[in-house]
mmCIF file of C-alpha atoms in Angstrom:
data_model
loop_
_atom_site.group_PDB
_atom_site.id
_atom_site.type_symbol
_atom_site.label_atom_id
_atom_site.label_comp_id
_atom_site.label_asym_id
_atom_site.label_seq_id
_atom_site.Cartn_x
_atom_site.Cartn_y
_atom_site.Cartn_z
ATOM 1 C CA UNK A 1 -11.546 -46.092 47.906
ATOM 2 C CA UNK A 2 -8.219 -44.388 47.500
ATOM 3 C CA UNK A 3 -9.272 -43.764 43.459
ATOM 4 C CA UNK A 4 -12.869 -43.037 44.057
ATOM 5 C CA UNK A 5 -12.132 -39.922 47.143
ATOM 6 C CA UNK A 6 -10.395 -37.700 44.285
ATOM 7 C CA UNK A 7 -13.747 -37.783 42.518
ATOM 8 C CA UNK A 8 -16.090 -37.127 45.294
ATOM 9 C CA UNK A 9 -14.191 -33.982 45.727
ATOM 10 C CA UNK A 10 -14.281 -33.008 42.295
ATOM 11 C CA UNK A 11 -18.329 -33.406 42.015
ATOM 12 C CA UNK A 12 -18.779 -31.729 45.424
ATOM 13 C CA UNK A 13 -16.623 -28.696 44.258
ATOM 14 C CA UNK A 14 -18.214 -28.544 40.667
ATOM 15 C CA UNK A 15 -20.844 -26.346 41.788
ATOM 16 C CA UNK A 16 -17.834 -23.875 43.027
ATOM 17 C CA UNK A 17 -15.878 -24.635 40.304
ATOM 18 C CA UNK A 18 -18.827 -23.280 37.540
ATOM 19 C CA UNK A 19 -19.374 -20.103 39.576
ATOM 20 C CA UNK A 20 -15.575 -19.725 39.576
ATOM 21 C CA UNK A 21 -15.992 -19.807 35.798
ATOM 22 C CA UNK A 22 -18.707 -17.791 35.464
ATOM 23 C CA UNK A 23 -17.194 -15.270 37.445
ATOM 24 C CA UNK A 24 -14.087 -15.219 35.170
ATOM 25 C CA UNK A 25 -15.803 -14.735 32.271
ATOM 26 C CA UNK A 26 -18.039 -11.816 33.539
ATOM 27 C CA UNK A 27 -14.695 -10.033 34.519
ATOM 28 C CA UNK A 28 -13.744 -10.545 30.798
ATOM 29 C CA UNK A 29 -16.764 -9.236 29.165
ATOM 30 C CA UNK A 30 -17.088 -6.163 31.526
ATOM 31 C CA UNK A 31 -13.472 -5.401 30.644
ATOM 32 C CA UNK A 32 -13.863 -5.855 27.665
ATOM 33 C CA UNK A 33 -16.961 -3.875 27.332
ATOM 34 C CA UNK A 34 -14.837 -1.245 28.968
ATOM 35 C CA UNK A 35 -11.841 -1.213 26.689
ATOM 36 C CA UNK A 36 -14.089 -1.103 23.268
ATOM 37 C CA UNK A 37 -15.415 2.383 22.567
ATOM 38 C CA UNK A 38 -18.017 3.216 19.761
ATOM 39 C CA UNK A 39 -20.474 6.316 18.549
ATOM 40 C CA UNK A 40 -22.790 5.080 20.846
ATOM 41 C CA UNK A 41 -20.663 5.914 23.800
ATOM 42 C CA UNK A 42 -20.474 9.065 22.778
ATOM 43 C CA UNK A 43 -21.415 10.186 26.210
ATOM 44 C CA UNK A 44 -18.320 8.643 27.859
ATOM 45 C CA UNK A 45 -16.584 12.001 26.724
ATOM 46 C CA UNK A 46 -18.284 13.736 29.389
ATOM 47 C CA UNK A 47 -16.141 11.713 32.473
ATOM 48 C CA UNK A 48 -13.308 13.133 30.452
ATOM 49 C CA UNK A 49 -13.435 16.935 31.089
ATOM 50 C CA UNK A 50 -10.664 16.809 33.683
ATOM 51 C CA UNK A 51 -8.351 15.666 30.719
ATOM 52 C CA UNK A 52 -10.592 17.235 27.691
ATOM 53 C CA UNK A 53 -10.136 21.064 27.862
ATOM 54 C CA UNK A 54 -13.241 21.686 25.098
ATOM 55 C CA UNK A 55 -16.747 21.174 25.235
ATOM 56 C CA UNK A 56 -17.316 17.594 24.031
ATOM 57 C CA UNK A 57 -21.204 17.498 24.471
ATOM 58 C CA UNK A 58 -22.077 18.360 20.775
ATOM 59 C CA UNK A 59 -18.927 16.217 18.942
ATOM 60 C CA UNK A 60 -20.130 14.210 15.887
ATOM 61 C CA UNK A 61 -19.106 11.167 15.490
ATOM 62 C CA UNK A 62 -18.224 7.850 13.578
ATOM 63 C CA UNK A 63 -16.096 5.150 12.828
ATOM 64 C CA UNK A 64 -13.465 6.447 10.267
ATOM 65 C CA UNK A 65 -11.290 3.088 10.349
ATOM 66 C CA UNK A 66 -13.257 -0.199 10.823
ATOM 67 C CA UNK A 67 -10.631 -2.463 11.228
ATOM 68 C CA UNK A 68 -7.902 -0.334 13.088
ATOM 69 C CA UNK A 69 -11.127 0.596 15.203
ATOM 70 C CA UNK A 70 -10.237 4.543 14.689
ATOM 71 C CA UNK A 71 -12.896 6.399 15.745
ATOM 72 C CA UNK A 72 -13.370 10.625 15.000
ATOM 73 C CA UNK A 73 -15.518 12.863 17.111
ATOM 74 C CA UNK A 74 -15.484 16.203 15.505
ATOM 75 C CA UNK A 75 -17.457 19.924 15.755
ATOM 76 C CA UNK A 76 -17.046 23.279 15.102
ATOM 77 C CA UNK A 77 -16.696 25.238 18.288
ATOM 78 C CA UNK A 78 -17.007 28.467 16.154
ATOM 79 C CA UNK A 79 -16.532 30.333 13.710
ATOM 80 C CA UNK A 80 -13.054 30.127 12.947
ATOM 81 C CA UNK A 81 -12.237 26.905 15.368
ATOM 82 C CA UNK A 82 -13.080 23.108 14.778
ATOM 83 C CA UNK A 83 -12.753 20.488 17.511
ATOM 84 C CA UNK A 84 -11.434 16.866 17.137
ATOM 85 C CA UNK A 85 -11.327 14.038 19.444
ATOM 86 C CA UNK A 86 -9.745 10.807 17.841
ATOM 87 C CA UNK A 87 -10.094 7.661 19.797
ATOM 88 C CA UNK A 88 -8.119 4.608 18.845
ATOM 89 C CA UNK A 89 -6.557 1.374 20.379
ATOM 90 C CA UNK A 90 -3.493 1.658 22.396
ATOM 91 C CA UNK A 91 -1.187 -0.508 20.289
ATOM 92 C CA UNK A 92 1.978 0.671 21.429
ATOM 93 C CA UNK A 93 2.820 2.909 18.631
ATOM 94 C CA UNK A 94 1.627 6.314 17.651
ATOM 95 C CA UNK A 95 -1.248 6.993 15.642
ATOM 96 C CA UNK A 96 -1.633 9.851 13.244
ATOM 97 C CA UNK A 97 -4.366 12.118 11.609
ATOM 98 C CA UNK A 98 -3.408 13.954 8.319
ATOM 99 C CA UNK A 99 -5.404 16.818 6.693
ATOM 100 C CA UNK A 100 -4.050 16.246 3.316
ATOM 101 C CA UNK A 101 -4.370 18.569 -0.134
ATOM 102 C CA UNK A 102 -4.969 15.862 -2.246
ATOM 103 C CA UNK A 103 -5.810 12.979 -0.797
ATOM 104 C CA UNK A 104 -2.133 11.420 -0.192
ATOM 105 C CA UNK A 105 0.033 11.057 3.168
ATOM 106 C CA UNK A 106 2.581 13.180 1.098
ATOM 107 C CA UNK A 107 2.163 17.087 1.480
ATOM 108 C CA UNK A 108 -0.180 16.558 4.325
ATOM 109 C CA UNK A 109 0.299 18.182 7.823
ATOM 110 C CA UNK A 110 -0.754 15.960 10.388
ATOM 111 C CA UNK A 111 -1.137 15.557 14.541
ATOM 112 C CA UNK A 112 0.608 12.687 15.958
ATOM 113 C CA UNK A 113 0.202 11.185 19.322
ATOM 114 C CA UNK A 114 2.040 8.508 21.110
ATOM 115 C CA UNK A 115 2.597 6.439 24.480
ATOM 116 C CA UNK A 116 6.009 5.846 25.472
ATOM 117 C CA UNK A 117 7.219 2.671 26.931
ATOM 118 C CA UNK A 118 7.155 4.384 30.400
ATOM 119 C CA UNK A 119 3.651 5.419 30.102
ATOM 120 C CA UNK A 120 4.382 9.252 29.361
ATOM 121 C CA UNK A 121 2.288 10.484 26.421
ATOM 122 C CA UNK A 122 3.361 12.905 23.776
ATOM 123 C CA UNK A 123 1.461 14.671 21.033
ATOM 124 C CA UNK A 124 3.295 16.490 17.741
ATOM 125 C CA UNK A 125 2.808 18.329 14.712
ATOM 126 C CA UNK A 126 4.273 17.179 11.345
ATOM 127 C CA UNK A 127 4.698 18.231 7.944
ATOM 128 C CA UNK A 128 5.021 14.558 5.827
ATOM 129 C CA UNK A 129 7.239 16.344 3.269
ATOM 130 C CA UNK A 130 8.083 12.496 1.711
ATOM 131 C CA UNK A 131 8.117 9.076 1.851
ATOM 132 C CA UNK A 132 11.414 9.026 3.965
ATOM 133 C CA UNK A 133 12.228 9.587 7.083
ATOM 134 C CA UNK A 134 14.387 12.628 6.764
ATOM 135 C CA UNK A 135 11.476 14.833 5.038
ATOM 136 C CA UNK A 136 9.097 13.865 7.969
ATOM 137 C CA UNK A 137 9.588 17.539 9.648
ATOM 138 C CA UNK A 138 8.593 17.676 13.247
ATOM 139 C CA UNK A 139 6.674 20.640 14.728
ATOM 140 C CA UNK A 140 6.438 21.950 10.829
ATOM 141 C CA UNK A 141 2.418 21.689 8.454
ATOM 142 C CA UNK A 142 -0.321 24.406 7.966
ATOM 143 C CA UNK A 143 -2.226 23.339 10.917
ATOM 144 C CA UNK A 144 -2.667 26.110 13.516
ATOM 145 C CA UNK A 145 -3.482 23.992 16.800
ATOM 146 C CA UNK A 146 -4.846 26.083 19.846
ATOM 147 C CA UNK A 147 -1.702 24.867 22.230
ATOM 148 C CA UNK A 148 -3.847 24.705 25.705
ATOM 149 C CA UNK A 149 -6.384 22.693 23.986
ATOM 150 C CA UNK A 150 -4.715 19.526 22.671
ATOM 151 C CA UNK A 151 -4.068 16.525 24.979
ATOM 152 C CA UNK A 152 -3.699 13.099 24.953
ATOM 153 C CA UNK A 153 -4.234 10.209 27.324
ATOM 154 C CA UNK A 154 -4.517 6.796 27.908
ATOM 155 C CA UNK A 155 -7.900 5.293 29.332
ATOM 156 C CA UNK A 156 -9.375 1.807 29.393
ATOM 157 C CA UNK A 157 -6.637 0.638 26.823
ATOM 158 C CA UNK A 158 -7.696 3.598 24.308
ATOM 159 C CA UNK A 159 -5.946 6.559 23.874
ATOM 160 C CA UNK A 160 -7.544 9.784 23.210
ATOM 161 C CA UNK A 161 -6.002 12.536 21.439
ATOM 162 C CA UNK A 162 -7.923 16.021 21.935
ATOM 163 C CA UNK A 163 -7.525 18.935 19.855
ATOM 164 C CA UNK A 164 -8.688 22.096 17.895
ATOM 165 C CA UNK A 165 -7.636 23.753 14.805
ATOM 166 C CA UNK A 166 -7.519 27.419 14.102
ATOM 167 C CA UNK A 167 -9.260 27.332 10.518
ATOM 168 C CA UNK A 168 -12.690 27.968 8.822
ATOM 169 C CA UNK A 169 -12.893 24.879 7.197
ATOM 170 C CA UNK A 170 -11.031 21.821 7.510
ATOM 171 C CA UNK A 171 -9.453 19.854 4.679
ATOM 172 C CA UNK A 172 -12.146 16.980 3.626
ATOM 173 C CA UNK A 173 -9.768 14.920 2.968
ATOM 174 C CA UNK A 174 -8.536 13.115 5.719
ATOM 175 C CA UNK A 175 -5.235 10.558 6.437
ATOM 176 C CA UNK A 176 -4.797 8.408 9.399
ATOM 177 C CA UNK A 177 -2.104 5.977 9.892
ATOM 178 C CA UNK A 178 -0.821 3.646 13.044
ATOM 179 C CA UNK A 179 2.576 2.816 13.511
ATOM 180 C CA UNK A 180 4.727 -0.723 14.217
ATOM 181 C CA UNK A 181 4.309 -2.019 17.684
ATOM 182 C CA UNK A 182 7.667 -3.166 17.161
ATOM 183 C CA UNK A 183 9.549 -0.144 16.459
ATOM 184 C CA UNK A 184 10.044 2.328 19.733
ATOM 185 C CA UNK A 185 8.071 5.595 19.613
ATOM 186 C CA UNK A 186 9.393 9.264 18.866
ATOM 187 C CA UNK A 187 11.284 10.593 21.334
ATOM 188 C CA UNK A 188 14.154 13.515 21.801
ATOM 189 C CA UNK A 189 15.229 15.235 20.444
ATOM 190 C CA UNK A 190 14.629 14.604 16.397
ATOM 191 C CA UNK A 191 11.494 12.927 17.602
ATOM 192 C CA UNK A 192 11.722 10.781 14.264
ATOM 193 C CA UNK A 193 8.909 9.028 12.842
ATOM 194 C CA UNK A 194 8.913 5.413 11.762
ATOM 195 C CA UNK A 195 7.425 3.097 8.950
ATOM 196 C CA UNK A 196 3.903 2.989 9.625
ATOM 197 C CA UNK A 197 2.226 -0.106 10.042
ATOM 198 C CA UNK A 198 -0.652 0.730 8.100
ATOM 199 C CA UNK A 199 -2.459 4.040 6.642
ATOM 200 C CA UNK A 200 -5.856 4.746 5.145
ATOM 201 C CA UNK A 201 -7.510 8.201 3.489
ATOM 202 C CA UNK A 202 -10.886 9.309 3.579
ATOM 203 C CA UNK A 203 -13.203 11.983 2.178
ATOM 204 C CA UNK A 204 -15.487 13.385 4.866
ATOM 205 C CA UNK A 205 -18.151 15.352 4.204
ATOM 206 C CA UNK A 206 -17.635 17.669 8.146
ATOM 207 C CA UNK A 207 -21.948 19.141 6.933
ATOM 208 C CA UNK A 208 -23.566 15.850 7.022
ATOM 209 C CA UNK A 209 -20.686 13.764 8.790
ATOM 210 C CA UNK A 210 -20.836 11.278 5.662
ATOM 211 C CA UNK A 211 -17.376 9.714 4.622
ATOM 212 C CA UNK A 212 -16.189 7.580 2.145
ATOM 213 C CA UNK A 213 -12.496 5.842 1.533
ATOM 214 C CA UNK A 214 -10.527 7.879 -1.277
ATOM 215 C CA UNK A 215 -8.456 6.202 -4.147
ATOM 216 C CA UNK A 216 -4.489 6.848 -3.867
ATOM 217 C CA UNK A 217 -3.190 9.810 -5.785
ATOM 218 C CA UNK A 218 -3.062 9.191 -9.480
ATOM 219 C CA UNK A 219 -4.817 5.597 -8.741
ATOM 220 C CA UNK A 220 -5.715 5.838 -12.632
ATOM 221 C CA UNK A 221 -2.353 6.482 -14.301
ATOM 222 C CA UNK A 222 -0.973 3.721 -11.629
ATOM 223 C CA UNK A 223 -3.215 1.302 -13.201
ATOM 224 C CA UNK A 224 -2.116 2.412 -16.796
ATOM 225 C CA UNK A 225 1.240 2.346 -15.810
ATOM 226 C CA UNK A 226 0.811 -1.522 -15.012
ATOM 227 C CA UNK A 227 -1.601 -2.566 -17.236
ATOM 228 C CA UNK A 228 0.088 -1.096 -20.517
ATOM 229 C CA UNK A 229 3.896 -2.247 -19.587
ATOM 230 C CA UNK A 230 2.678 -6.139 -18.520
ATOM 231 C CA UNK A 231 0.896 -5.996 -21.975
ATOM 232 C CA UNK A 232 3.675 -4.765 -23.891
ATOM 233 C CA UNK A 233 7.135 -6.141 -22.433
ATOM 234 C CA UNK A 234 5.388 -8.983 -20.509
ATOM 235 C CA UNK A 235 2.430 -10.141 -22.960
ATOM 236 C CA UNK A 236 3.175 -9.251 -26.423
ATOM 237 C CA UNK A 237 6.852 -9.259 -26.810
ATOM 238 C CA UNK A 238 7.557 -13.099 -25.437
ATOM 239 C CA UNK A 239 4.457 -13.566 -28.215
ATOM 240 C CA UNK A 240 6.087 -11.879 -30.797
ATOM 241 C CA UNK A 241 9.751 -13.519 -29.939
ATOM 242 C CA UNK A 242 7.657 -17.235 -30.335
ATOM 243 C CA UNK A 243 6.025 -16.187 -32.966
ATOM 244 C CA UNK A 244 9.398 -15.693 -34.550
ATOM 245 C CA UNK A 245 11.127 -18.950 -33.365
ATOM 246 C CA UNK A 246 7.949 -21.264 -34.294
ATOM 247 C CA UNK A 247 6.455 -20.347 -37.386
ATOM 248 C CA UNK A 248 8.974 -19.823 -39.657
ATOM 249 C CA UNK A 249 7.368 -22.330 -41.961
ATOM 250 C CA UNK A 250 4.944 -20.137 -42.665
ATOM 251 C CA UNK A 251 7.278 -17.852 -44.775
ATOM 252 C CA UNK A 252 7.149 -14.562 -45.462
ATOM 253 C CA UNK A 253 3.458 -14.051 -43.114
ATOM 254 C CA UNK A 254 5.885 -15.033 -39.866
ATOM 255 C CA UNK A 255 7.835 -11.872 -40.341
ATOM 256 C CA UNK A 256 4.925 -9.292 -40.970
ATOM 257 C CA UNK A 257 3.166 -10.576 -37.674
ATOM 258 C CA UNK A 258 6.344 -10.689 -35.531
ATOM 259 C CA UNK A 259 7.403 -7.199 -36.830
ATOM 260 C CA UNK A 260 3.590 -6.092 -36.369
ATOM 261 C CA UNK A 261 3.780 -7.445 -32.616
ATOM 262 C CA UNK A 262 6.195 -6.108 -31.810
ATOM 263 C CA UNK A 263 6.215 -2.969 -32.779
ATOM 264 C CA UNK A 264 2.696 -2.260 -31.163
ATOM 265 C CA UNK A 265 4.489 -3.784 -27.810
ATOM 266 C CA UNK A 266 7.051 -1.268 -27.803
ATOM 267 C CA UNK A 267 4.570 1.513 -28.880
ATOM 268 C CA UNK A 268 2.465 0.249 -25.778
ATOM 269 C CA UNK A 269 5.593 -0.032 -23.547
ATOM 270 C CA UNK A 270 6.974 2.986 -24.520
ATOM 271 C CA UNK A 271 3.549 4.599 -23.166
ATOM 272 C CA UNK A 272 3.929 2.617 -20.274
ATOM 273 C CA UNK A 273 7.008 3.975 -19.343
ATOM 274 C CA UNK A 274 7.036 7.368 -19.571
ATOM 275 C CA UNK A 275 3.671 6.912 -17.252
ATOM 276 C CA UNK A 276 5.671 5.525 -15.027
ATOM 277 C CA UNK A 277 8.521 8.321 -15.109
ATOM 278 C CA UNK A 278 5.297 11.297 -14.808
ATOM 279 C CA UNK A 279 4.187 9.052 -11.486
ATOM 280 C CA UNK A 280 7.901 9.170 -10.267
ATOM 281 C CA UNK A 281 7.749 12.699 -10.588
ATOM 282 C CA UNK A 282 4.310 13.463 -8.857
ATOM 283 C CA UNK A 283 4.675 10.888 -5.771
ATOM 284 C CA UNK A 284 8.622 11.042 -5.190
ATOM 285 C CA UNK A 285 8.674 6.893 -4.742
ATOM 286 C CA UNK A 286 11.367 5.369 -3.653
ATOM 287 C CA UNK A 287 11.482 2.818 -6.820
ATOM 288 C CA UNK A 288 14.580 3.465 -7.511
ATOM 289 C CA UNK A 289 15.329 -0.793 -8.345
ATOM 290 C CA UNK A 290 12.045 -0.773 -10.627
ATOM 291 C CA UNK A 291 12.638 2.560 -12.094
ATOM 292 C CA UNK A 292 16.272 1.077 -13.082
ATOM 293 C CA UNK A 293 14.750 -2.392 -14.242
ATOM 294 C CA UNK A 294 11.813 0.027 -16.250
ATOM 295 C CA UNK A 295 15.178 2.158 -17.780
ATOM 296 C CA UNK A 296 16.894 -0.893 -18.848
ATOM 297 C CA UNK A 297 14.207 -2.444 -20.793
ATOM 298 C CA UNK A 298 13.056 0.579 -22.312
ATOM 299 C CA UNK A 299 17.142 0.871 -23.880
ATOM 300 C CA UNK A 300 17.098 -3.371 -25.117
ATOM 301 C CA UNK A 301 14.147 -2.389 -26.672
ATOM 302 C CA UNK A 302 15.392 0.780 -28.303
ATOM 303 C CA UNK A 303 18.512 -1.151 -29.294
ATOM 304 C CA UNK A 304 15.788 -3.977 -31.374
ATOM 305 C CA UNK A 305 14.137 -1.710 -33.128
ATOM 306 C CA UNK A 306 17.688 -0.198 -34.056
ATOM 307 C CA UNK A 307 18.710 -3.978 -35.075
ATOM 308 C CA UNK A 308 15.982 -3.747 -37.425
ATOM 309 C CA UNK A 309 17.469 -0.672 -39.260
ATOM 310 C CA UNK A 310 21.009 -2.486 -39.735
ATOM 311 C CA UNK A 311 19.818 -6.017 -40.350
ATOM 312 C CA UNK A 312 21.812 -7.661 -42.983
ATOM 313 C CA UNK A 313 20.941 -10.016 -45.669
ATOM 314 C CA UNK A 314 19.980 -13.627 -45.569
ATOM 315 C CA UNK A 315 23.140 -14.571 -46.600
ATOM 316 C CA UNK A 316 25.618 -12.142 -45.694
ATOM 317 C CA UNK A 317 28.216 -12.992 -43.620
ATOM 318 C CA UNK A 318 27.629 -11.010 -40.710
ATOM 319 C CA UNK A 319 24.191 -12.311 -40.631
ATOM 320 C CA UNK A 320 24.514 -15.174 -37.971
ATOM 321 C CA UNK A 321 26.103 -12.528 -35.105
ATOM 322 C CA UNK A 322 23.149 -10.443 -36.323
ATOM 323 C CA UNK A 323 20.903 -13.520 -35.085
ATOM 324 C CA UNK A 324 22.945 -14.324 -31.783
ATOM 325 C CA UNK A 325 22.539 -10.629 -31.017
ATOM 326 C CA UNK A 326 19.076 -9.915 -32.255
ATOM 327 C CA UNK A 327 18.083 -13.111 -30.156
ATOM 328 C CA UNK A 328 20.182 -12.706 -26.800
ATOM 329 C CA UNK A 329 18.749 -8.830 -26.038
ATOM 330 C CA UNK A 330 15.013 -10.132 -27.109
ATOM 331 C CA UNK A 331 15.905 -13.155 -24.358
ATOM 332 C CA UNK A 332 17.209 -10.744 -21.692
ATOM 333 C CA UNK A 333 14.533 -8.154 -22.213
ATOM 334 C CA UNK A 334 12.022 -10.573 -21.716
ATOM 335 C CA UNK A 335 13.393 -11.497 -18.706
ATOM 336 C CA UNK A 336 13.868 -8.099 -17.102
ATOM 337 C CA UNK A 337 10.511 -7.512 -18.093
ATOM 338 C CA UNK A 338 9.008 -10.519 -16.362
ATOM 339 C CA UNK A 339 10.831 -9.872 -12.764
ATOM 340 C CA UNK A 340 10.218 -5.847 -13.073
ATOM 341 C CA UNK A 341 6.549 -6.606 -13.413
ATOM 342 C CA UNK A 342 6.832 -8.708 -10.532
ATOM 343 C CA UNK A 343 8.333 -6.492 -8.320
ATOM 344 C CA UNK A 344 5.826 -3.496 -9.828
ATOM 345 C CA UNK A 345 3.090 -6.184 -8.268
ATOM 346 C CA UNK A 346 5.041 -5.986 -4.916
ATOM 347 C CA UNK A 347 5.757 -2.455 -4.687
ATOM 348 C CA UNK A 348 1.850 -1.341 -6.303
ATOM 349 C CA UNK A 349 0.864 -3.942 -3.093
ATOM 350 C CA UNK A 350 -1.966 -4.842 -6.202
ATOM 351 C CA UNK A 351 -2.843 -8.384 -4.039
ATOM 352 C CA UNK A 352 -2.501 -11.594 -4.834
ATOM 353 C CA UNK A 353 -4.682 -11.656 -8.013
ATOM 354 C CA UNK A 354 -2.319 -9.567 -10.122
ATOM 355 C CA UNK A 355 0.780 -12.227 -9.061
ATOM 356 C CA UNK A 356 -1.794 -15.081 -10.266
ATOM 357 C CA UNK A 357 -3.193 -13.812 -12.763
ATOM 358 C CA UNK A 358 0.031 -12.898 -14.828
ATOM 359 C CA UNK A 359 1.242 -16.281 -13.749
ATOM 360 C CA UNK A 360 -0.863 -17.764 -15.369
ATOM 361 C CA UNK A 361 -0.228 -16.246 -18.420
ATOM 362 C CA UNK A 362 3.232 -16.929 -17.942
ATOM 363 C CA UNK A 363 2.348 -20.629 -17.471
ATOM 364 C CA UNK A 364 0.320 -20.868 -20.485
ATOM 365 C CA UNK A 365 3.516 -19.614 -21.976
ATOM 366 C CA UNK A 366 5.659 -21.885 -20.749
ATOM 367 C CA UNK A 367 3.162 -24.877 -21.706
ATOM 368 C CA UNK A 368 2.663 -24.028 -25.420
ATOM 369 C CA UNK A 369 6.987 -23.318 -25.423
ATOM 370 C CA UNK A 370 7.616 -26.934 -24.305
ATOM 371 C CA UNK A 371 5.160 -28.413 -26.518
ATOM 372 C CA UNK A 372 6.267 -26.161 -29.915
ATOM 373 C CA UNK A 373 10.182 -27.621 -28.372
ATOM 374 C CA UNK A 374 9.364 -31.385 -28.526
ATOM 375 C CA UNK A 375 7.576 -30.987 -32.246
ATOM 376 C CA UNK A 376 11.248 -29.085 -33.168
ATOM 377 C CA UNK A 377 13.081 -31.704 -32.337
ATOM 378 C CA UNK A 378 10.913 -34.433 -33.725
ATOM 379 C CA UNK A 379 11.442 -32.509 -37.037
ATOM 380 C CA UNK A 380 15.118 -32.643 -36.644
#
């Protein structure tokens, strides 16, 4: 009986006990139905006009960032003044919304809002002068913001950042970024920014309220830049240098195709790098380890293809340091050129496909090496 009491309870309280439940779970969906915000709520804006200083009644709207749920609400108020409303999750961090010349975070002058730790809010204007910290330049941009207009607040686990621009016609092309929930927020008196978290730009069309995500600045010579240096120092070269070591027997046509190979892997490496030195120049990246790797590749070649001007005789004397030479800067260009195009994965963030796909090559490379060894030394 002692055993069997404990259970009585429990089925005469399971009734309870599943309205209990229920009742939990309601509480989560309404608050979570009143944390999320979307076009649709559009007319939520009008509980705001305590806190929103503008007419919010006519806004446009849409969902600018899906997965960072940023949302814009946007008008013009007249003829020389454009309204903005973003609305985005309170992350801890600030969030930011560039109007950029050219589609890039760099040379854009953007609003940036944040909650501190205490719950105070703060709103800024910045000029993103670079990709470090130091030409981030507070209170500095283009953007003429109507001062008793702009707010920012904190409601339902959003936060709202209000404001309107002095301006005819916004710049279409639009960057918004969020910052590390980890790092502490701007505060006095350099107000500093830190790393962002994460950034995204759009093209929007402020007529017809269509948008579209742009490609980085100078996405197409980026590409070039990779494609035509991992075909040259990382593809063709390490063929050319096998092509050298494991036909021999196949005397003089060995000679023509490794001279051929390699030549049109410098040509295409040479191309390759002087993209990436007119990228360097346009984006100011902070590269500086790849740009040294790229530098130092770039001279071992130069000094092979001078090799080839001085190379001795067959049998002169001087021939075999020739070789050991000739062979150890082919070796340790190859290498630099393998971890360089590694890193130029990394630093491009180019995904996971790039890393595989290369390594792959590299592994096909490393199969036929092995199997070309073990026939060498059978010979022997």
């Amino acid at each position: 009986m002692i055993k069997v009491i404990p259970m009585m309870k429990l089925v005469t309280n399971l009734p309870f006990l599943l309205l209990l439940a229920c009742s939990l779970h309601m509480n989560d969906m309404i608050h979570a139905q009143t944390t999320q915000d979307s076009c649709s709520s559009n007319t939520n804006l009008a509980n705001f006009n305590g806190r929103i200083s503008f007419d919010v009644s006519s806004l446009n709207c849409f969902s600018v960032w899906t997965s960072e749920d940023f949302i814009l609400r946007y008008s013009q108020a007249g003829p020389s003044l454009w309204s903005f409303v973003l609305s985005t999750p309170n992350t801890n961090s600030y969030i930011g919304m560039g109007f950029s010349p050219n589609g890039g975070m760099v040379g854009s002058s953007a609003v940036v809002g944040w909650v501190a730790r205490d719950g105070t809010t703060s709103m800024r204007r910045y000029f993103l002068g670079g990709q470090t910290p130091s030409q981030v330049l507070v209170d500095q941009g283009d953007l003429q913001i109507v001062g008793n207009t702009s707010m920012i607040f904190v409601d339902s686990s959003r936060i709202y950042m209000a404001f309107q621009l002095v301006t005819d016609q916004p710049r279409q092309r639009l960057v918004y970024s969020v910052g590390d929930s980890n790092n502490l927020p701007p505060s006095t008196p350099s107000y500093r920014l830190t790393q962002h978290r994460s950034q995204i730009a759009i093209r929007i069309n402020y007529a017809t309220g269509q948008s579209s995500q742009t490609k980085a600045p100078y996405s197409n010579l980026r590409r070039a830049h990779g494609i035509l240096n991992m075909m040259a120092w990382g593809i063709l070269i390490p063929i050319g240098a096998m092509v050298a070591r494991y036909l021999k027997h196949l005397d003089p046509l060995w000679f023509y195709v490794h001279s051929s190979v390699q030549s049109l892997g410098f040509i295409l490496g040479l191309a390759g790098v002087i993209a990436g030195f007119v990228l360097d120049d346009r984006l100011d990246a902070r590269v500086g380890k790849h740009k040294g790797l790229g530098i130092s590749i770039l001279v071992l070649g130069c000094l092979q293809v001078l090799a080839l001007l001085v190379r001795p005789s067959i049998d002169a004397k001087t021939r075999q340091y020739w070789n050991w030479y000739h062979h150890s800067v082919g070796r340790l260009m190859i290498l630099f050129a393998i971890v360089n195009i590694f890193y130029g994965i990394h630093l491009a963030k180019a995904g996971t496909s790039w890393n595989v796909g290369y390594g792959v090559v590299l592994g096909i490379y490393a199969i036929t090496i092995v199997i070309l060894e073990i026939r060498m030394l059978r010979k022997k």
